N, C-alpha and C. Protein backbone atom coordinates (compact mmCIF):
# COMPACT_ATOMS: atom_id res chain seq x y z
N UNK A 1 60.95 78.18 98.13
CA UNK A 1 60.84 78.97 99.35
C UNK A 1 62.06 79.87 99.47
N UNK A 2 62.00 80.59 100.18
CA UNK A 2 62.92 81.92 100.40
C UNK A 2 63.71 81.65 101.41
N UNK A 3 65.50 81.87 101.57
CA UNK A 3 65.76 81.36 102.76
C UNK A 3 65.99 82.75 103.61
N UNK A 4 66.36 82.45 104.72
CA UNK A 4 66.19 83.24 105.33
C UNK A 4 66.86 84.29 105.55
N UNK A 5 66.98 85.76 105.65
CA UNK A 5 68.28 86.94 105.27
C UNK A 5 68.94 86.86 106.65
N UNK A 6 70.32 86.94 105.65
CA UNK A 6 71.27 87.06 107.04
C UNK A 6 72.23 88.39 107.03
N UNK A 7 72.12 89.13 107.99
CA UNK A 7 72.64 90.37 107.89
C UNK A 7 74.29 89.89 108.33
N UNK A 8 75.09 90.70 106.90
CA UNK A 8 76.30 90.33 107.41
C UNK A 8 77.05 91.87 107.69
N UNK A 9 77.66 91.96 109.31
CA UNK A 9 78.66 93.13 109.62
C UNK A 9 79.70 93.32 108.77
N UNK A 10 79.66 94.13 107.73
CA UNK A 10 81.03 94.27 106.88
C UNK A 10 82.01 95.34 107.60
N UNK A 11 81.44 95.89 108.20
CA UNK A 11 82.68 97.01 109.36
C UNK A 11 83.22 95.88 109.95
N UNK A 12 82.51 95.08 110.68
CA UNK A 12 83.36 94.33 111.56
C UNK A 12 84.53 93.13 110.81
N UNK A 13 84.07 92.83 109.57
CA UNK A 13 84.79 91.99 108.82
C UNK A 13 86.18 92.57 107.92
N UNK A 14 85.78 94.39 107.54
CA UNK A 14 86.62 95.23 107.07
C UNK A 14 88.01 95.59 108.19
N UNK A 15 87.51 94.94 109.99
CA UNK A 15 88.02 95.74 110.83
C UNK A 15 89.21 94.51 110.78
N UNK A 16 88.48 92.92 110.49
CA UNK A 16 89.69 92.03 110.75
C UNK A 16 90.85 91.96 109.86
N UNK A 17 90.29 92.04 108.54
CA UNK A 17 90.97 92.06 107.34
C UNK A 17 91.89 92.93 107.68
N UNK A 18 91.73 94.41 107.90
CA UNK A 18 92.43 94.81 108.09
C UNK A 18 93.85 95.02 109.06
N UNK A 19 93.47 93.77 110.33
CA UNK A 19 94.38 93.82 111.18
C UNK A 19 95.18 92.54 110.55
N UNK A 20 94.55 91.50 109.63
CA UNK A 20 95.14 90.54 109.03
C UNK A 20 96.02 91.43 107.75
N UNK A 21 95.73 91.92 107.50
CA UNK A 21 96.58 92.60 106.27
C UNK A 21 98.08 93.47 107.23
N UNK A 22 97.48 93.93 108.37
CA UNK A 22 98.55 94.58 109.01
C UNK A 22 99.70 93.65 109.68
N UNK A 23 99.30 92.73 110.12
CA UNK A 23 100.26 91.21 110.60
C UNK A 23 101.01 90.70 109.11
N UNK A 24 100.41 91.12 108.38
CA UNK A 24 101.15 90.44 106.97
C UNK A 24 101.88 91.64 106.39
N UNK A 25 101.62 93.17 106.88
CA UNK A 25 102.90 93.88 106.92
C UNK A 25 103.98 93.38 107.09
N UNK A 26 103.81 93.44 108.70
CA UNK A 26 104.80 93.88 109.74
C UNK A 26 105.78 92.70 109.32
N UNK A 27 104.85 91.55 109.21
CA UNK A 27 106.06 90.08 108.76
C UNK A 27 106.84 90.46 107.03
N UNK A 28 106.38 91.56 106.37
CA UNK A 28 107.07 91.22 105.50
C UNK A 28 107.75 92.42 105.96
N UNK A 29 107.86 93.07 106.24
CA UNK A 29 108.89 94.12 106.75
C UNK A 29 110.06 93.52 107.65
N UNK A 30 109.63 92.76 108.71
CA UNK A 30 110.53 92.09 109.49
C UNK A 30 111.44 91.17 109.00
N UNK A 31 110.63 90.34 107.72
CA UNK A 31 111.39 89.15 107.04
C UNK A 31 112.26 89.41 105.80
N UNK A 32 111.83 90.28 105.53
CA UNK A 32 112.24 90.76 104.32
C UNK A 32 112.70 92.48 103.45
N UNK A 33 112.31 93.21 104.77
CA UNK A 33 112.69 94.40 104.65
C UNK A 33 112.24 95.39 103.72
N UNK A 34 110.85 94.63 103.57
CA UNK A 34 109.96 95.33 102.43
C UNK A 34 108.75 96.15 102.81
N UNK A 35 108.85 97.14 102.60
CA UNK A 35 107.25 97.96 102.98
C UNK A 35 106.37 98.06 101.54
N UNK A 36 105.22 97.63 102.13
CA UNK A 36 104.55 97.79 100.71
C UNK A 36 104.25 99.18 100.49
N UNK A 37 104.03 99.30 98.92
CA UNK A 37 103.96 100.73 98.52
C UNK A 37 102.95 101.28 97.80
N UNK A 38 102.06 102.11 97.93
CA UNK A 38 100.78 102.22 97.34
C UNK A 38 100.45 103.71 96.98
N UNK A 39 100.37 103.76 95.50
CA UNK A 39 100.52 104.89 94.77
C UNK A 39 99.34 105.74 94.13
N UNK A 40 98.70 106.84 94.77
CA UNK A 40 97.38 107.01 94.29
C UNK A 40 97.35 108.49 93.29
N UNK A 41 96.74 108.04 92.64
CA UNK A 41 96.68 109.60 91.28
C UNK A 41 95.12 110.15 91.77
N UNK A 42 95.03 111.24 91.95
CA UNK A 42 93.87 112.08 91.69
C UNK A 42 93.70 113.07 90.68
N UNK A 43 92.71 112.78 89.70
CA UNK A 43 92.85 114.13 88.72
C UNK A 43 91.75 115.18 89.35
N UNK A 44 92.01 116.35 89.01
CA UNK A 44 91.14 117.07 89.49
C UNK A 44 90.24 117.14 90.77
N UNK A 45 89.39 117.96 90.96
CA UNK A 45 88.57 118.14 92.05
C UNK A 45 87.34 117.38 92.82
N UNK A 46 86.90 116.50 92.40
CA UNK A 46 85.68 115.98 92.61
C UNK A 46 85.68 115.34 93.87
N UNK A 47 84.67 115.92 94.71
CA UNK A 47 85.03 115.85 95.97
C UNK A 47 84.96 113.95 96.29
N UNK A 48 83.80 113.76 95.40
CA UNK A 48 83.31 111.87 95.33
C UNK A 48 84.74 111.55 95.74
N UNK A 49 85.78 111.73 94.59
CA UNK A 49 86.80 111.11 93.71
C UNK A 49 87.88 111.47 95.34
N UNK A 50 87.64 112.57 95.41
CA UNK A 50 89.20 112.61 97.21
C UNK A 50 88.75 112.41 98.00
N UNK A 51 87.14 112.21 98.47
CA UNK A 51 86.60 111.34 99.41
C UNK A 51 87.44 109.88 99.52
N UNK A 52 86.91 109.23 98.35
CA UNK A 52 87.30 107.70 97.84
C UNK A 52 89.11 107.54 98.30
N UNK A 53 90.22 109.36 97.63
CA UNK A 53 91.28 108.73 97.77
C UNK A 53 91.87 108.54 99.24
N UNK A 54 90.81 109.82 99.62
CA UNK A 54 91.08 109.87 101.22
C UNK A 54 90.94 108.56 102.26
N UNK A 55 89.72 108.33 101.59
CA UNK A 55 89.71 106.79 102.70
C UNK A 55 90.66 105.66 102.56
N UNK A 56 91.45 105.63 101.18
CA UNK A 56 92.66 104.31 100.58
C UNK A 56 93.93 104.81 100.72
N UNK A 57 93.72 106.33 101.48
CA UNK A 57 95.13 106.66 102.12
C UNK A 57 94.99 106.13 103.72
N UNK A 58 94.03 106.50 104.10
CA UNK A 58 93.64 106.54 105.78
C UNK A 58 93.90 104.53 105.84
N UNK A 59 93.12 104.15 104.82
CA UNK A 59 93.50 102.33 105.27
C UNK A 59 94.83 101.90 104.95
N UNK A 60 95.56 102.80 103.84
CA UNK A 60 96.79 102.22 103.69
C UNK A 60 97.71 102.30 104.97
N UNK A 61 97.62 103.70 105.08
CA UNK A 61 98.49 104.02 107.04
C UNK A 61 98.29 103.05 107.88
N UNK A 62 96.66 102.62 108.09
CA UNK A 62 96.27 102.13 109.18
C UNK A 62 96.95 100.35 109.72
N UNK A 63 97.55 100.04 108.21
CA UNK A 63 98.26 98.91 108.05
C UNK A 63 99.55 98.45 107.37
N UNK A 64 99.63 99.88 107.90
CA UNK A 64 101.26 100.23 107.10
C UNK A 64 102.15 100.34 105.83
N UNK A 65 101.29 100.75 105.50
CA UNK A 65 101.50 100.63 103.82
C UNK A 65 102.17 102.53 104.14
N UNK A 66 103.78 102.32 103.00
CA UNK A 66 104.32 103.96 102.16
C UNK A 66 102.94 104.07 101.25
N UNK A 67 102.91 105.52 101.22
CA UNK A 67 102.27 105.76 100.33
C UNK A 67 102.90 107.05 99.51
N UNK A 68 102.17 107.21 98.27
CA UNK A 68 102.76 107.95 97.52
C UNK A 68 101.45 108.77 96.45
N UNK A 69 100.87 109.86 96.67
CA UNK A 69 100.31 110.33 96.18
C UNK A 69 100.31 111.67 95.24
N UNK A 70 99.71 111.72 94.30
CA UNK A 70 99.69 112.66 92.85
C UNK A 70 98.52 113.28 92.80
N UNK A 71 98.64 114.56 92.60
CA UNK A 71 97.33 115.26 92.78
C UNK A 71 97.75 116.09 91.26
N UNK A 72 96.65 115.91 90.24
CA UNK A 72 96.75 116.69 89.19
C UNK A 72 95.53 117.15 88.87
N UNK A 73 95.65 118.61 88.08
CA UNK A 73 95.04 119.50 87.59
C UNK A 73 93.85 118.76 86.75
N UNK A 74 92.45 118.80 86.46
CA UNK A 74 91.75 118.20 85.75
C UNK A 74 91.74 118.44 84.60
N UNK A 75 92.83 119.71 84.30
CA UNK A 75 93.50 120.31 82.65
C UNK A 75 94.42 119.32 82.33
N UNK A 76 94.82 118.29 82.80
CA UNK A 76 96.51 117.38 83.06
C UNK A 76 95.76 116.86 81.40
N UNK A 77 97.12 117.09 80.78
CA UNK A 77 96.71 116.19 79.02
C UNK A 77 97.11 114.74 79.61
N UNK A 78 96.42 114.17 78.78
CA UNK A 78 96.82 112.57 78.82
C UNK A 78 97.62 111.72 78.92
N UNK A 79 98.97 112.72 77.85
CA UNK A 79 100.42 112.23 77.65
C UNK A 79 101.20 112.56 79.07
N UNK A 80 100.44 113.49 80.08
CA UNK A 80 101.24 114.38 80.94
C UNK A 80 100.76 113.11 82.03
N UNK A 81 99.60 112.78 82.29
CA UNK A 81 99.16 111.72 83.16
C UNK A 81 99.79 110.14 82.97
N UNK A 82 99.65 109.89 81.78
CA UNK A 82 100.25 108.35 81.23
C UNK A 82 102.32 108.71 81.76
N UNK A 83 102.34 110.30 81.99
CA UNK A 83 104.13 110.03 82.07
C UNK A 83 104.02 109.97 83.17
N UNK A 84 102.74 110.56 84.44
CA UNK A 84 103.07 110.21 85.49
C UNK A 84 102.83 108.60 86.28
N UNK A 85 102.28 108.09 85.69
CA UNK A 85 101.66 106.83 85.62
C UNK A 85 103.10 105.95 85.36
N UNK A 86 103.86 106.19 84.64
CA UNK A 86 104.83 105.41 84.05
C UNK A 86 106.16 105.90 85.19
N UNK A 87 105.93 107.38 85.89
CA UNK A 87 107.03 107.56 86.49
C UNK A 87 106.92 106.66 88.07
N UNK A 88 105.90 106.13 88.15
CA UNK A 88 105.15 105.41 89.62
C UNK A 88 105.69 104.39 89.21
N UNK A 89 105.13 103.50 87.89
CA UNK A 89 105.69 102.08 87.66
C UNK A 89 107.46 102.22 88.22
N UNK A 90 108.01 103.02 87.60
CA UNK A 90 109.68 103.10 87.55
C UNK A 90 110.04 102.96 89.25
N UNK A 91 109.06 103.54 90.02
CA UNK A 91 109.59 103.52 91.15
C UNK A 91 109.43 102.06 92.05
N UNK A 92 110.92 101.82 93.18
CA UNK A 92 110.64 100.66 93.59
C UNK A 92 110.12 100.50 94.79
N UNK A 93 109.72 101.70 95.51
CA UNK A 93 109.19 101.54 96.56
C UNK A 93 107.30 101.71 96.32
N UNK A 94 107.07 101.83 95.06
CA UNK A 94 105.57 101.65 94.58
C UNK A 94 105.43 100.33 94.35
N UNK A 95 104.40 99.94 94.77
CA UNK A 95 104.00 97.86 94.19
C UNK A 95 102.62 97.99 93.60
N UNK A 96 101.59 99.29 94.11
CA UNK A 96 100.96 99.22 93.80
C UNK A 96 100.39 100.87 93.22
N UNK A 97 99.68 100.23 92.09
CA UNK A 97 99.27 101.87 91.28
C UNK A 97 97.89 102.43 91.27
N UNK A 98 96.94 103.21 91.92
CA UNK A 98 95.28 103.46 91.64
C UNK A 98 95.17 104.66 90.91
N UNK A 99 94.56 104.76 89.78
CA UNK A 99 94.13 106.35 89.43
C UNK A 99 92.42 106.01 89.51
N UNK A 100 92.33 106.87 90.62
CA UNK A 100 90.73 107.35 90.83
C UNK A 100 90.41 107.61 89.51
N UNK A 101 89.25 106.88 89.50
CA UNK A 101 88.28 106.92 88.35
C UNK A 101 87.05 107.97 88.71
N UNK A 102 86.22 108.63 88.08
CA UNK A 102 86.17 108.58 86.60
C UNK A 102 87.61 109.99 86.17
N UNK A 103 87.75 109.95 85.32
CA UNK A 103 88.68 111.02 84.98
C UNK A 103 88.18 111.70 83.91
N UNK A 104 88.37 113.22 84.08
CA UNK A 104 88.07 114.12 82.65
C UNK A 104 87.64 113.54 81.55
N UNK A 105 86.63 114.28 80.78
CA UNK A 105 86.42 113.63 79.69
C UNK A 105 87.51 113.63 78.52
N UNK A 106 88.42 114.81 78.86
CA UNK A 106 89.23 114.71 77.54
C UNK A 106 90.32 113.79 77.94
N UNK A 107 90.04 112.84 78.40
CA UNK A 107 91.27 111.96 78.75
C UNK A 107 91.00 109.94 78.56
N UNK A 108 91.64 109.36 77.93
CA UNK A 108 91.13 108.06 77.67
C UNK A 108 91.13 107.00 78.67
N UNK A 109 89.91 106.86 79.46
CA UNK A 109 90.50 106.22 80.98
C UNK A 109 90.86 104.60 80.80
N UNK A 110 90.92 104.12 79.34
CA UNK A 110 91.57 102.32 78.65
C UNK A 110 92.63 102.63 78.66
N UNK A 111 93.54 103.67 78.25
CA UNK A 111 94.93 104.35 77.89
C UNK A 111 95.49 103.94 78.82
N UNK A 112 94.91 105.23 79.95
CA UNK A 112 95.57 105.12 81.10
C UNK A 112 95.68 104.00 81.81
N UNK A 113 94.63 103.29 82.06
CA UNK A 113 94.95 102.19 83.02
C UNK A 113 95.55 100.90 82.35
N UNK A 114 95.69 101.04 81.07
CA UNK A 114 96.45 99.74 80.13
C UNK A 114 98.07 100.83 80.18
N UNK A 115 98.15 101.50 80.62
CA UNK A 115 99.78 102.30 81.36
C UNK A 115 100.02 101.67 82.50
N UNK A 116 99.24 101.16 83.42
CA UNK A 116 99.79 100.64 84.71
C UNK A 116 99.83 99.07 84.32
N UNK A 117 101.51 99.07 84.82
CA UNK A 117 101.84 97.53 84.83
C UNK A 117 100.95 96.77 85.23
N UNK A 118 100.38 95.97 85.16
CA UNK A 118 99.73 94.96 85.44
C UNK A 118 99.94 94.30 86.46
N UNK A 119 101.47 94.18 87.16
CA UNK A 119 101.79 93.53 88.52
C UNK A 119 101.39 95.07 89.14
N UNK A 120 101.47 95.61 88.61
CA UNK A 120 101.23 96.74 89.35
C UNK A 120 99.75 97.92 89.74
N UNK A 121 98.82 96.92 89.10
CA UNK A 121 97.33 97.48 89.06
C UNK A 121 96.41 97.06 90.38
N UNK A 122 96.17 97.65 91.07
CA UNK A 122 95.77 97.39 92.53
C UNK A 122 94.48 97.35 92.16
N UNK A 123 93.81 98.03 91.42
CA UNK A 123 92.10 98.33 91.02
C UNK A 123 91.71 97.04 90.01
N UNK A 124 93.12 96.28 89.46
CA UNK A 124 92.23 95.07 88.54
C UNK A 124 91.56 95.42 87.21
N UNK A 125 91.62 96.91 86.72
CA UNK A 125 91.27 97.20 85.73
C UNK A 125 91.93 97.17 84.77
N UNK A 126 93.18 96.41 84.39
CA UNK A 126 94.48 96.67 83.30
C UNK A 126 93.35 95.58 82.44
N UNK A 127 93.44 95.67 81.18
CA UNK A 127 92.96 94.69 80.38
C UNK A 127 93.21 93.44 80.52
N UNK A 128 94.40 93.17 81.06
CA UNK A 128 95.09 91.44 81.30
C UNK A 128 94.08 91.38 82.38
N UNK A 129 94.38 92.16 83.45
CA UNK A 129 93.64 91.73 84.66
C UNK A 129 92.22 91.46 84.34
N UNK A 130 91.19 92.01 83.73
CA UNK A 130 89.68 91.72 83.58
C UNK A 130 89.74 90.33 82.24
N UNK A 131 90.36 90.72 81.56
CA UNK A 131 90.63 89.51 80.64
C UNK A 131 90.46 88.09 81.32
N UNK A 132 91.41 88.34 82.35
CA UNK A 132 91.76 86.87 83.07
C UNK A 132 90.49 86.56 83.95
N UNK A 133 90.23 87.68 84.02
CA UNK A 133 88.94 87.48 85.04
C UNK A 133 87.83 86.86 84.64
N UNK A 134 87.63 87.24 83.05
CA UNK A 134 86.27 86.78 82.36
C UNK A 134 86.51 85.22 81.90
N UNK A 135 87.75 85.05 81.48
CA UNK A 135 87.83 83.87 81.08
C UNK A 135 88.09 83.01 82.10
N UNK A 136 87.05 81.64 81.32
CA UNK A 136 87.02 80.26 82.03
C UNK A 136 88.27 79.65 82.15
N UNK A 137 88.84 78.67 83.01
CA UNK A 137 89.75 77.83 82.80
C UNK A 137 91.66 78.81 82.59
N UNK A 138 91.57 79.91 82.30
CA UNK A 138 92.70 80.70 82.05
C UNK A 138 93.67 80.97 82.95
N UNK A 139 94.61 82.07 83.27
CA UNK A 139 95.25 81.88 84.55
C UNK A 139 94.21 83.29 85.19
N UNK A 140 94.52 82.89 86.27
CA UNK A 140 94.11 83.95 87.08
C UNK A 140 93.95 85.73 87.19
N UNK A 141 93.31 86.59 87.15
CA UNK A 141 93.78 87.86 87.29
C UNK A 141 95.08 88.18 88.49
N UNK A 142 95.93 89.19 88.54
CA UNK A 142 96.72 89.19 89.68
C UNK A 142 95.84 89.91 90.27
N UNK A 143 94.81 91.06 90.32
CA UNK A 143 94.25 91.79 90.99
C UNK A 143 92.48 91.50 90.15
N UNK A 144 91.50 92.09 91.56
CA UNK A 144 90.00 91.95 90.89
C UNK A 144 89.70 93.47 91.85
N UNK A 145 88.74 94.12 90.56
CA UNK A 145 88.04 94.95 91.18
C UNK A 145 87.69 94.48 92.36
N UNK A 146 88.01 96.01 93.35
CA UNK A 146 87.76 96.02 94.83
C UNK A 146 86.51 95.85 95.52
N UNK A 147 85.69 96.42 94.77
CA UNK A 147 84.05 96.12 95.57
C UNK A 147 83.89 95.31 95.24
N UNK A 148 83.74 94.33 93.95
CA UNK A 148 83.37 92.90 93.54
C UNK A 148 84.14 92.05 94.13
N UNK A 149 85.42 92.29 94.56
CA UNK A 149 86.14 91.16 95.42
C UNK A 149 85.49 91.05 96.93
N UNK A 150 85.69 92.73 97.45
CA UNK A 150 85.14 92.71 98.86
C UNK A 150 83.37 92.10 98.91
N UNK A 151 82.88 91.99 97.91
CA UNK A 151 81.55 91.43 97.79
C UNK A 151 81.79 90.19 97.83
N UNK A 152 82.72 89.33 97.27
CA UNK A 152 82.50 87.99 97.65
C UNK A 152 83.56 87.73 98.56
N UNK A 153 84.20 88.32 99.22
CA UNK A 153 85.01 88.10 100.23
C UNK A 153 84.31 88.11 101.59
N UNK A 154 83.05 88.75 101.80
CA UNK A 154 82.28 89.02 102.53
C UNK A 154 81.25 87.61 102.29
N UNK A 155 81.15 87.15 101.39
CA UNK A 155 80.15 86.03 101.07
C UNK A 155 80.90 84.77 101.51
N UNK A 156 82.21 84.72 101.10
CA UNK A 156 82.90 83.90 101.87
C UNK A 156 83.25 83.67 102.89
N UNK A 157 83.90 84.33 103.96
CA UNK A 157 83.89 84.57 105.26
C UNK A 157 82.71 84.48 106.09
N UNK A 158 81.55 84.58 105.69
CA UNK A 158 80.24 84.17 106.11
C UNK A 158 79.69 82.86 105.66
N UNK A 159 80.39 82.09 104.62
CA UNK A 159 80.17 80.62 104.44
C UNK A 159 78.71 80.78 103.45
N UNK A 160 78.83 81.60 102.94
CA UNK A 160 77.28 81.68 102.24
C UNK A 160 78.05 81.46 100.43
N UNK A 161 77.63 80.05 100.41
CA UNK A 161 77.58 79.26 99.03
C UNK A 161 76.30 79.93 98.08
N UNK A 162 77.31 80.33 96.65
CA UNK A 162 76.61 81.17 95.39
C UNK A 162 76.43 80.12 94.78
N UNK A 163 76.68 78.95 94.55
CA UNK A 163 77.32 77.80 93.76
C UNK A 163 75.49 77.68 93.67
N UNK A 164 74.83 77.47 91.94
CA UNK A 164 73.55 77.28 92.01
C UNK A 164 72.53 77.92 92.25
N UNK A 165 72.90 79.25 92.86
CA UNK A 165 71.80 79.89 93.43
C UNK A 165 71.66 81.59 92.20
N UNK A 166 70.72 82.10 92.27
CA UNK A 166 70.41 82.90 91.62
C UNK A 166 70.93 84.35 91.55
N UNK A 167 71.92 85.27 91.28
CA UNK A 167 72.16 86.70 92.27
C UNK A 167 71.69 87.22 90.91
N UNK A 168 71.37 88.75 91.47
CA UNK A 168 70.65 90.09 90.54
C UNK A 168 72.20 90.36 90.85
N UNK A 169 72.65 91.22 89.70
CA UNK A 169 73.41 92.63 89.49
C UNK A 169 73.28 93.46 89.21
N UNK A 170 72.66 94.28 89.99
CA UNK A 170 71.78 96.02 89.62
C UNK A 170 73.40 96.95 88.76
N UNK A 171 73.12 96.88 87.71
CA UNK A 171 74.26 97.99 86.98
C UNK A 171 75.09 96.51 86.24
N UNK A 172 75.78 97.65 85.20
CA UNK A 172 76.89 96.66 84.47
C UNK A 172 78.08 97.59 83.99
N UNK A 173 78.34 98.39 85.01
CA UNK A 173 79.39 99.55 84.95
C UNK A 173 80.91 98.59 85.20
N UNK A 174 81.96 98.69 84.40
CA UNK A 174 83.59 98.25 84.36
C UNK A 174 83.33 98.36 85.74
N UNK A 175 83.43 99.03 86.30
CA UNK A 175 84.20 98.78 87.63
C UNK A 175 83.18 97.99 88.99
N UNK A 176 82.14 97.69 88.83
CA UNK A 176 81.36 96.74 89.93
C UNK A 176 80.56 96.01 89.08
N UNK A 177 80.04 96.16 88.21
CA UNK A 177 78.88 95.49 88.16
C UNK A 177 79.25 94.48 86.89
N UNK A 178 79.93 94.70 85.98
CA UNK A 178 80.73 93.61 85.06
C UNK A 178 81.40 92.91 86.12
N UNK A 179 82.32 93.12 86.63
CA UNK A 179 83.10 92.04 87.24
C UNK A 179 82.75 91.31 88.53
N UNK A 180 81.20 91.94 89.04
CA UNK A 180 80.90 91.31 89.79
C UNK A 180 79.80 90.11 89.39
N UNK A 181 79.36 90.23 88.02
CA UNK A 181 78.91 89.29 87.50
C UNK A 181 79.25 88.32 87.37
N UNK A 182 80.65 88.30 86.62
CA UNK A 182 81.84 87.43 86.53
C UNK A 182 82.34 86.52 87.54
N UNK A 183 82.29 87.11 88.77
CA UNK A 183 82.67 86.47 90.00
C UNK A 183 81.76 85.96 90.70
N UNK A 184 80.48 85.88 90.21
CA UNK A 184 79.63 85.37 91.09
C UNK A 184 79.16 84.24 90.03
């Protein structure tokens, strides 16, 4: 038998998180004198792609996060992107690194994101990070793709047990649909 659908508010669950993420600012700022720092690359124009960076600037503010953003040419060579990538790691008020995906075709988007430190990969895409993710029993990823996390973060907070039960994963794209396999 079929159980029964339960509609879950993810605005309203996106709205707490986010005031819980902002209380866990302010205390590490207060305790420790640290602002977190969040570093976003945009290549080129695509409106998808500054939609996406626009909204992970607007939530970083909204909970106090420095931010630090890179806007490059969709001509940017690879070596010119991987130096800016490496000039973010160097910095200490960055903790965290995103380059909006997808990027130019003439550009290697494994390169690039195996350039961001790994403590320093906010998107979960560094090879260690999905590595850790796929494997059983291993240590942990430090970071998991964001929609596949917020997908079961949302499953959790609603108390709705996967353990046994059947899920579809429409797509098997790196960034949702592999790692949301994985996690479920």
């Amino acid at each position: 038998t079929m159980a029964e659908a339960k509609l879950i508010d993810g605005k309203a669950t996106a709205k707490t998180i986010r005031g819980e993420i902002k209380a866990a600012v302010e205390q590490l700022k207060e305790e420790h004198k640290i602002v977190p720092g969040l570093a976003t690359v945009l290549v080129g124009s695509r409106r998808d792609s500054a939609t996406y960076v626009r909204f992970k600037k607007k939530a970083a503010a909204e909970v106090g996060f420095h931010s630090v953003d890179v806007k490059l040419e969709d001509t940017v060579t690879e070596e010119d992107l991987i130096n800016e990538v490496k000039k973010l790691a160097e910095d200490p008020t960055v903790h965290g690194i995103l380059v909006q995906l997808p990027l130019p075709a003439h550009i290697n988007e494994h390169k690039v994101l195996a350039s961001i430190p790994v403590e320093k990969d906010v998107d979960g895409f560094h090879p260690l990070n999905i590595g850790n993710l796929c494997l059983k029993g291993g240590d942990p990823p430090l970071a998991i793709p964001c929609t596949p996390a917020g997908c079961v973060e949302l499953l959790q907070r609603e108390k709705i047990d996967t353990k046994g039960k059947t899920a579809v994963v429409i797509g098997r794209a790196n960034i949702v649909g592999v790692p949301m396999g994985h996690l479920l």
